[in-house]
Amino acid sequence: MPTTTVARARPDDWRDLRDVRLRALADAPSAFGSTLAREVAFPDDVWRERAAQGRTLLARTVPDDDGRVGGAGAAGVVVGVATVVPSPDDPTAAELVSVWVDPGARGTGVAAALLRSADALATELGAWTLALWVTTTNIRARRLYERAGFAPTGETKPLPSDPRLAELRMVRRIHR
């Protein structure tokens, strides 16, 4: 059975990062502050820079011993992504942004693995808390975050890519 690994994107992962981000924006446009139309127009240099920052986590389904992953190459296929950035307002906090898991990999533990890796990355940034914004209508994601220990702060704001939707801020202490 294939396994899933999570690792930071490296500079040479920029194509995988671009591809998974565009898949995420196409699959769940109301979950992100950006749009597919905006990001599909980004030049390759933007994707190279994002990958080189070392703040994006890529979850890959890795082949088992016989090399099968459903048509993927030896490196596996990217099935999830998350990015952790330092909070601009609080040096003891980090922000979890752009979390997405491929529909075919949902319910398999990929999201939990991304959240564990996000804690490790946030700890390296010196954070004690991890915060995120989730669209209020994204019940599945909200339940995932609640199971992972995130609690709503009560703070809301319009979703930048679609101000008709609201986002809810959630936060948790980092699991060290």
XYZ file of N, CA and C in Angstrom:
528
model
N 0.845 -1.184 0.000
C 0.000 0.000 0.000
C 0.885 1.241 0.000
N 0.596 2.214 -0.853
C 1.392 3.443 -0.878
C 1.302 4.182 0.455
N 2.357 4.904 0.778
C 2.375 5.711 1.996
C 2.465 7.182 1.604
N 2.179 8.029 2.584
C 2.253 9.459 2.349
C 3.385 10.048 3.164
N 4.180 10.897 2.533
C 5.230 11.622 3.231
C 4.963 13.114 3.072
N 5.421 13.877 4.042
C 5.302 15.330 3.978
C 6.694 15.914 4.129
N 7.057 16.801 3.238
C 8.359 17.464 3.291
C 8.223 18.880 2.773
N 9.152 19.711 3.191
C 9.180 21.075 2.671
C 9.490 21.066 1.188
N 8.839 21.977 0.483
C 9.160 22.146 -0.928
C 10.597 22.644 -1.046
N 11.314 22.068 -1.969
C 12.679 22.506 -2.275
C 12.618 23.342 -3.552
N 13.662 24.095 -3.838
C 13.636 24.925 -5.045
C 13.274 24.149 -6.319
N 13.751 22.916 -6.443
C 13.444 22.160 -7.653
C 12.040 21.550 -7.648
N 11.270 21.790 -6.595
C 9.882 21.333 -6.521
C 8.897 22.372 -7.055
N 9.385 23.435 -7.659
C 8.500 24.536 -8.025
C 7.378 24.118 -8.966
N 7.642 23.195 -9.871
C 6.582 22.750 -10.790
C 5.497 21.987 -10.033
N 5.916 21.120 -9.108
C 4.938 20.392 -8.291
C 4.123 21.360 -7.443
N 4.784 22.369 -6.877
C 4.082 23.374 -6.078
C 3.072 24.129 -6.947
N 3.497 24.562 -8.103
C 2.586 25.263 -9.008
C 1.387 24.386 -9.351
N 1.665 23.132 -9.723
C 0.591 22.247 -10.163
C -0.408 21.964 -9.046
N 0.070 21.708 -7.823
C -0.856 21.407 -6.729
C -1.629 22.649 -6.320
N -0.982 23.803 -6.345
C -1.685 25.038 -5.999
C -2.791 25.340 -7.008
N -2.515 25.167 -8.282
C -3.533 25.416 -9.299
C -4.666 24.387 -9.212
N -4.339 23.141 -8.893
C -5.387 22.126 -8.677
C -6.257 22.518 -7.490
N -5.625 23.015 -6.426
C -6.367 23.417 -5.230
C -7.320 24.567 -5.544
N -6.821 25.569 -6.245
C -7.656 26.724 -6.588
C -8.815 26.326 -7.510
N -8.576 25.369 -8.396
C -9.642 24.898 -9.287
C -10.678 24.078 -8.520
N -10.210 23.268 -7.571
C -11.098 22.386 -6.818
C -11.924 23.132 -5.772
N -11.324 24.089 -5.100
C -11.977 24.740 -3.956
C -11.790 26.258 -4.018
N -12.357 26.919 -5.009
C -12.119 28.358 -5.162
C -12.561 29.192 -3.963
N -13.555 28.739 -3.214
C -14.032 29.529 -2.078
C -13.219 29.293 -0.811
N -12.173 28.497 -0.908
C -11.353 28.204 0.265
C -10.084 29.050 0.333
N -9.836 29.852 -0.685
C -8.572 30.569 -0.752
C -8.788 32.058 -0.974
N -7.831 32.836 -0.526
C -7.887 34.279 -0.696
C -7.462 34.739 -2.077
N -7.010 33.813 -2.911
C -6.597 34.125 -4.268
C -7.510 33.391 -5.236
N -7.248 33.560 -6.524
C -8.073 32.904 -7.539
C -7.199 32.143 -8.531
N -7.813 31.179 -9.179
C -7.120 30.423 -10.218
C -6.712 31.355 -11.351
N -7.590 32.252 -11.754
C -7.271 33.174 -12.856
C -6.042 34.012 -12.527
N -5.921 34.442 -11.297
C -4.767 35.254 -10.891
C -3.480 34.430 -10.919
N -3.514 33.244 -10.312
C -2.277 32.486 -10.135
C -1.841 31.708 -11.363
N -2.774 31.357 -12.237
C -2.368 30.665 -13.462
C -1.516 31.592 -14.332
N -1.658 32.894 -14.131
C -0.883 33.869 -14.908
C 0.494 34.160 -14.314
N 0.785 33.631 -13.129
C 2.095 33.889 -12.523
C 3.211 33.335 -13.398
N 4.291 34.088 -13.555
C 5.458 33.545 -14.283
C 6.158 32.480 -13.428
N 6.955 31.670 -14.080
C 7.666 30.596 -13.389
C 8.510 31.110 -12.227
N 9.042 32.318 -12.339
C 9.878 32.866 -11.269
C 9.125 32.994 -9.944
N 7.845 33.281 -10.001
C 7.042 33.370 -8.777
C 6.987 32.003 -8.098
N 6.775 30.968 -8.874
C 6.709 29.614 -8.312
C 8.069 29.168 -7.791
N 9.121 29.527 -8.500
C 10.473 29.197 -8.021
C 10.742 29.867 -6.678
N 10.350 31.134 -6.564
C 10.565 31.868 -5.313
C 9.759 31.255 -4.175
N 8.519 30.907 -4.434
C 7.684 30.288 -3.397
C 8.292 28.968 -2.916
N 8.751 28.163 -3.855
C 9.343 26.879 -3.484
C 10.632 27.075 -2.698
N 11.413 28.074 -3.056
C 12.710 28.312 -2.409
C 12.561 28.855 -0.989
N 11.410 29.423 -0.644
C 11.225 29.987 0.698
C 11.243 28.927 1.791
N 10.946 27.678 1.448
C 10.997 26.603 2.430
C 9.869 26.627 3.443
N 8.782 27.304 3.134
C 7.660 27.393 4.070
C 6.439 26.611 3.602
N 6.558 25.984 2.439
C 5.444 25.206 1.912
C 5.734 23.726 2.078
N 4.732 23.022 2.557
C 4.818 21.583 2.776
C 4.070 20.865 1.662
N 4.695 19.850 1.095
C 4.066 19.038 0.064
C 3.876 17.629 0.598
N 2.651 17.126 0.515
C 2.354 15.740 0.883
C 2.354 14.922 -0.402
N 3.128 13.857 -0.393
C 3.233 12.999 -1.576
C 2.837 11.573 -1.219
N 2.127 10.955 -2.146
C 1.880 9.530 -2.049
C 3.090 8.850 -2.664
N 3.778 8.077 -1.864
C 5.039 7.462 -2.274
C 4.787 6.008 -2.670
N 5.401 5.562 -3.745
C 5.187 4.180 -4.183
C 5.593 3.165 -3.129
N 4.893 2.019 -3.136
C 5.338 0.941 -2.276
C 6.477 0.212 -2.961
N 6.896 -0.880 -2.358
C 8.099 -1.574 -2.829
C 8.045 -1.975 -4.294
N 6.836 -2.249 -4.804
C 6.776 -2.646 -6.203
C 6.638 -1.443 -7.142
N 6.683 -0.226 -6.559
C 6.712 0.985 -7.371
C 5.365 1.484 -7.842
N 4.266 0.893 -7.378
C 2.948 1.321 -7.848
C 2.393 2.460 -7.020
N 1.873 3.461 -7.713
C 1.187 4.582 -7.072
C 0.021 5.014 -7.937
N -0.413 4.189 -8.799
C -1.491 4.593 -9.683
C -0.986 5.474 -10.813
N 0.152 5.104 -11.384
C 0.658 5.819 -12.538
C 1.662 6.909 -12.224
N 1.936 7.178 -10.979
C 2.890 8.231 -10.637
C 4.309 7.727 -10.815
N 5.220 8.660 -10.926
C 6.626 8.301 -11.041
C 7.209 7.899 -9.698
N 8.507 7.656 -9.671
C 9.180 7.174 -8.475
C 9.073 8.141 -7.298
N 8.950 9.442 -7.571
C 8.859 10.421 -6.481
C 7.463 10.487 -5.891
N 6.504 9.849 -6.521
C 5.136 9.899 -6.033
C 4.401 11.108 -6.582
N 3.151 11.193 -6.203
C 2.302 12.279 -6.678
C 1.951 13.186 -5.496
N 1.938 14.486 -5.731
C 1.595 15.439 -4.672
C 0.083 15.399 -4.464
N -0.321 15.106 -3.210
C -1.743 14.982 -2.885
C -2.199 16.005 -1.852
N -1.285 16.861 -1.405
C -1.670 17.876 -0.433
C -0.613 18.938 -0.298
N -1.045 20.096 0.234
C -0.144 21.235 0.372
C -0.591 22.081 1.552
N 0.347 22.703 2.206
C 0.075 23.677 3.269
C 1.288 24.599 3.369
N 1.040 25.822 3.766
C 2.122 26.788 3.930
C 2.041 27.401 5.315
N 3.194 27.588 5.946
C 3.285 28.212 7.274
C 4.144 29.460 7.131
N 3.623 30.576 7.620
C 4.362 31.839 7.569
C 4.352 32.475 8.953
N 5.379 33.253 9.271
C 5.364 33.957 10.549
C 4.207 34.959 10.577
N 3.621 35.141 11.731
C 2.572 36.143 11.873
C 3.191 37.524 11.733
N 2.576 38.404 10.957
C 3.124 39.756 10.836
C 2.912 40.590 12.099
N 2.012 40.135 12.975
C 1.646 40.912 14.159
C 2.199 40.377 15.473
N 2.612 39.101 15.488
C 2.970 38.467 16.756
C 4.145 37.511 16.536
N 5.316 37.789 17.120
C 6.481 36.928 16.901
C 6.335 35.530 17.519
N 5.327 35.337 18.382
C 5.130 34.016 18.983
C 4.061 33.206 18.249
N 3.608 33.716 17.117
C 2.553 33.033 16.367
C 2.980 32.806 14.920
N 2.403 31.770 14.339
C 2.577 31.494 12.913
C 1.193 31.323 12.301
N 1.126 31.550 11.003
C -0.133 31.432 10.266
C -0.060 30.212 9.341
N -1.092 29.399 9.398
C -1.229 28.254 8.509
C -2.120 28.689 7.354
N -1.584 28.667 6.145
C -2.332 29.141 4.980
C -2.294 28.097 3.862
N -3.253 28.195 2.987
C -3.268 27.392 1.757
C -3.263 25.890 1.997
N -4.038 25.421 2.951
C -4.135 23.983 3.196
C -5.112 23.378 2.198
N -4.690 22.301 1.555
C -5.562 21.598 0.617
C -5.100 20.159 0.475
N -6.074 19.238 0.371
C -5.811 17.822 0.119
C -6.637 17.411 -1.095
N -6.009 16.700 -2.016
C -6.677 16.199 -3.203
C -7.923 15.407 -2.797
N -9.044 15.600 -3.500
C -10.266 14.881 -3.136
C -10.085 13.372 -3.009
N -9.252 12.779 -3.846
C -9.021 11.336 -3.779
C -8.219 10.890 -2.572
N -7.590 11.840 -1.871
C -6.775 11.504 -0.702
C -7.415 11.967 0.608
N -8.580 12.580 0.523
C -9.252 13.051 1.740
C -9.712 11.855 2.566
N -9.598 11.996 3.878
C -9.990 10.920 4.775
C -8.934 9.845 4.940
N -7.724 10.075 4.421
C -6.665 9.061 4.501
C -5.545 9.445 5.456
N -5.677 10.575 6.152
C -4.645 11.008 7.075
C -3.678 12.031 6.506
N -3.856 12.417 5.248
C -2.956 13.395 4.631
C -3.045 14.734 5.357
N -4.256 15.191 5.640
C -4.422 16.485 6.329
C -3.777 16.458 7.705
N -3.962 15.373 8.444
C -3.346 15.261 9.772
C -1.824 15.297 9.668
N -1.276 14.644 8.653
C 0.181 14.660 8.459
C 0.663 16.067 8.122
N -0.091 16.786 7.303
C 0.270 18.170 6.989
C 0.232 19.038 8.245
N -0.775 18.851 9.094
C -0.879 19.650 10.318
C 0.272 19.353 11.280
N 0.674 18.081 11.394
C 1.827 17.750 12.243
C 3.094 18.426 11.725
N 3.289 18.378 10.428
C 4.469 19.013 9.838
C 4.397 20.528 9.964
N 3.196 21.080 9.908
C 3.027 22.526 10.089
C 3.445 22.935 11.495
N 3.127 22.117 12.489
C 3.568 22.404 13.859
C 5.091 22.455 13.939
N 5.752 21.495 13.309
C 7.217 21.454 13.340
C 7.809 22.686 12.661
N 7.248 23.069 11.544
C 7.747 24.247 10.835
C 7.486 25.516 11.642
N 6.304 25.629 12.247
C 5.985 26.798 13.073
C 6.921 26.886 14.278
N 7.252 25.745 14.861
C 8.185 25.718 15.988
C 9.545 26.255 15.560
N 10.008 25.870 14.367
C 11.281 26.387 13.846
C 11.245 27.899 13.667
N 10.047 28.432 13.403
C 9.896 29.877 13.243
C 9.799 30.588 14.596
N 9.828 29.809 15.690
C 9.759 30.388 17.032
C 8.349 30.592 17.546
N 7.378 30.023 16.887
C 5.982 30.223 17.271
C 5.551 29.260 18.376
N 4.601 29.725 19.163
C 3.959 28.911 20.191
C 2.509 28.625 19.842
N 1.964 29.437 18.930
C 0.591 29.209 18.485
C 0.556 29.195 16.961
N -0.446 28.496 16.454
C -0.658 28.389 15.025
C -2.090 28.857 14.761
N -2.251 29.803 13.861
C -3.569 30.361 13.548
C -3.884 30.153 12.080
N -5.159 30.189 11.755
C -5.598 30.039 10.368
C -6.920 30.752 10.184
N -7.260 30.964 8.940
C -8.566 31.483 8.544
C -9.236 30.405 7.719
N -10.504 30.106 8.006
C -11.257 29.113 7.256
C -12.607 29.724 6.877
N -13.023 29.474 5.652
C -14.317 29.983 5.202
C -15.412 29.360 6.068
N -16.326 30.173 6.545
C -17.359 29.684 7.459
C -18.228 28.601 6.827
N -18.348 28.594 5.514
C -19.161 27.581 4.835
C -18.410 26.272 4.603
N -17.119 26.237 4.888
C -16.307 25.034 4.672
C -16.372 24.165 5.930
N -17.503 23.503 6.112
C -17.765 22.730 7.322
C -16.764 21.589 7.491
N -16.423 20.907 6.416
C -15.475 19.782 6.510
C -14.122 20.249 7.049
N -13.627 21.366 6.539
C -12.343 21.893 7.017
C -12.456 22.360 8.468
N -13.535 23.020 8.795
C -13.714 23.484 10.180
C -13.706 22.308 11.150
N -14.366 21.226 10.787
C -14.383 20.034 11.657
C -12.983 19.432 11.781
N -12.254 19.377 10.671
C -10.872 18.887 10.712
C -10.055 19.719 11.692
N -10.138 21.034 11.578
C -9.352 21.909 12.443
C -9.789 21.784 13.898
N -11.067 21.644 14.146
C -11.534 21.464 15.524
C -10.997 20.161 16.111
N -11.033 19.075 15.325
C -10.475 17.792 15.795
C -8.984 17.913 16.079
N -8.310 18.794 15.350
C -6.870 18.994 15.527
C -6.555 19.992 16.641
N -7.573 20.469 17.343
C -7.342 21.334 18.492
C -7.465 22.823 18.241
N -7.829 23.219 17.037
C -8.026 24.640 16.761
C -9.374 25.079 17.335
N -9.402 26.283 17.883
C -10.634 26.840 18.437
C -10.928 28.169 17.763
N -12.198 28.448 17.491
C -12.545 29.732 16.882
C -12.262 30.882 17.846
N -11.774 31.972 17.296
C -11.504 33.153 18.122
C -12.697 34.103 18.134
N -13.644 33.899 17.227
C -14.776 34.809 17.083
C -14.517 35.903 16.064
N -13.263 36.038 15.647
C -12.900 37.058 14.663
C -13.276 36.565 13.266
N -13.916 37.436 12.478
C -14.274 37.098 11.106
C -13.858 38.241 10.186
N -13.777 37.918 8.907
C -13.482 38.927 7.883
C -13.980 38.394 6.550
N -14.172 39.272 5.576
C -14.571 38.803 4.244
C -13.419 38.043 3.570
N -13.760 37.019 2.811
C -12.766 36.282 2.034
C -12.258 37.201 0.925
N -10.946 37.446 0.832
C -10.429 38.396 -0.165
C -10.834 38.075 -1.607
N -10.892 36.805 -1.969
C -11.215 36.446 -3.344
C -12.718 36.486 -3.634
N -13.543 36.508 -2.585
C -14.997 36.575 -2.747
C -15.594 37.176 -1.476
N -15.665 38.492 -1.393
C -16.118 39.167 -0.168
C -17.542 38.808 0.267
N -18.289 38.088 -0.569
C -19.613 37.621 -0.140
C -19.504 36.525 0.910
N -18.343 35.881 0.992
C -18.111 34.815 1.959
C -17.302 35.344 3.141
N -17.528 34.756 4.294
C -16.797 35.160 5.497
C -15.799 34.084 5.892
N -14.686 34.544 6.462
C -13.685 33.640 7.028
C -13.704 33.779 8.540
N -13.442 32.683 9.223
C -13.370 32.619 10.674
C -11.932 32.319 11.074
N -11.431 33.038 12.052
C -10.069 32.784 12.555
C -10.129 31.696 13.615
N -9.184 30.764 13.519
C -9.054 29.691 14.504
C -7.599 29.644 14.945
N -7.369 29.217 16.189
C -6.013 29.181 16.716
C -5.851 27.999 17.665
N -4.613 27.511 17.796
C -4.288 26.466 18.773
C -2.844 26.629 19.203
N -2.563 26.096 20.365
C -1.163 25.998 20.802
C -0.503 24.929 19.944
N 0.757 25.128 19.660
C 1.487 24.168 18.824
C 1.780 22.910 19.629
N 1.546 21.773 18.998
C 1.862 20.483 19.614
C 3.356 20.222 19.423
N 4.092 20.289 20.499
C 5.550 20.111 20.425
C 5.929 18.708 20.816
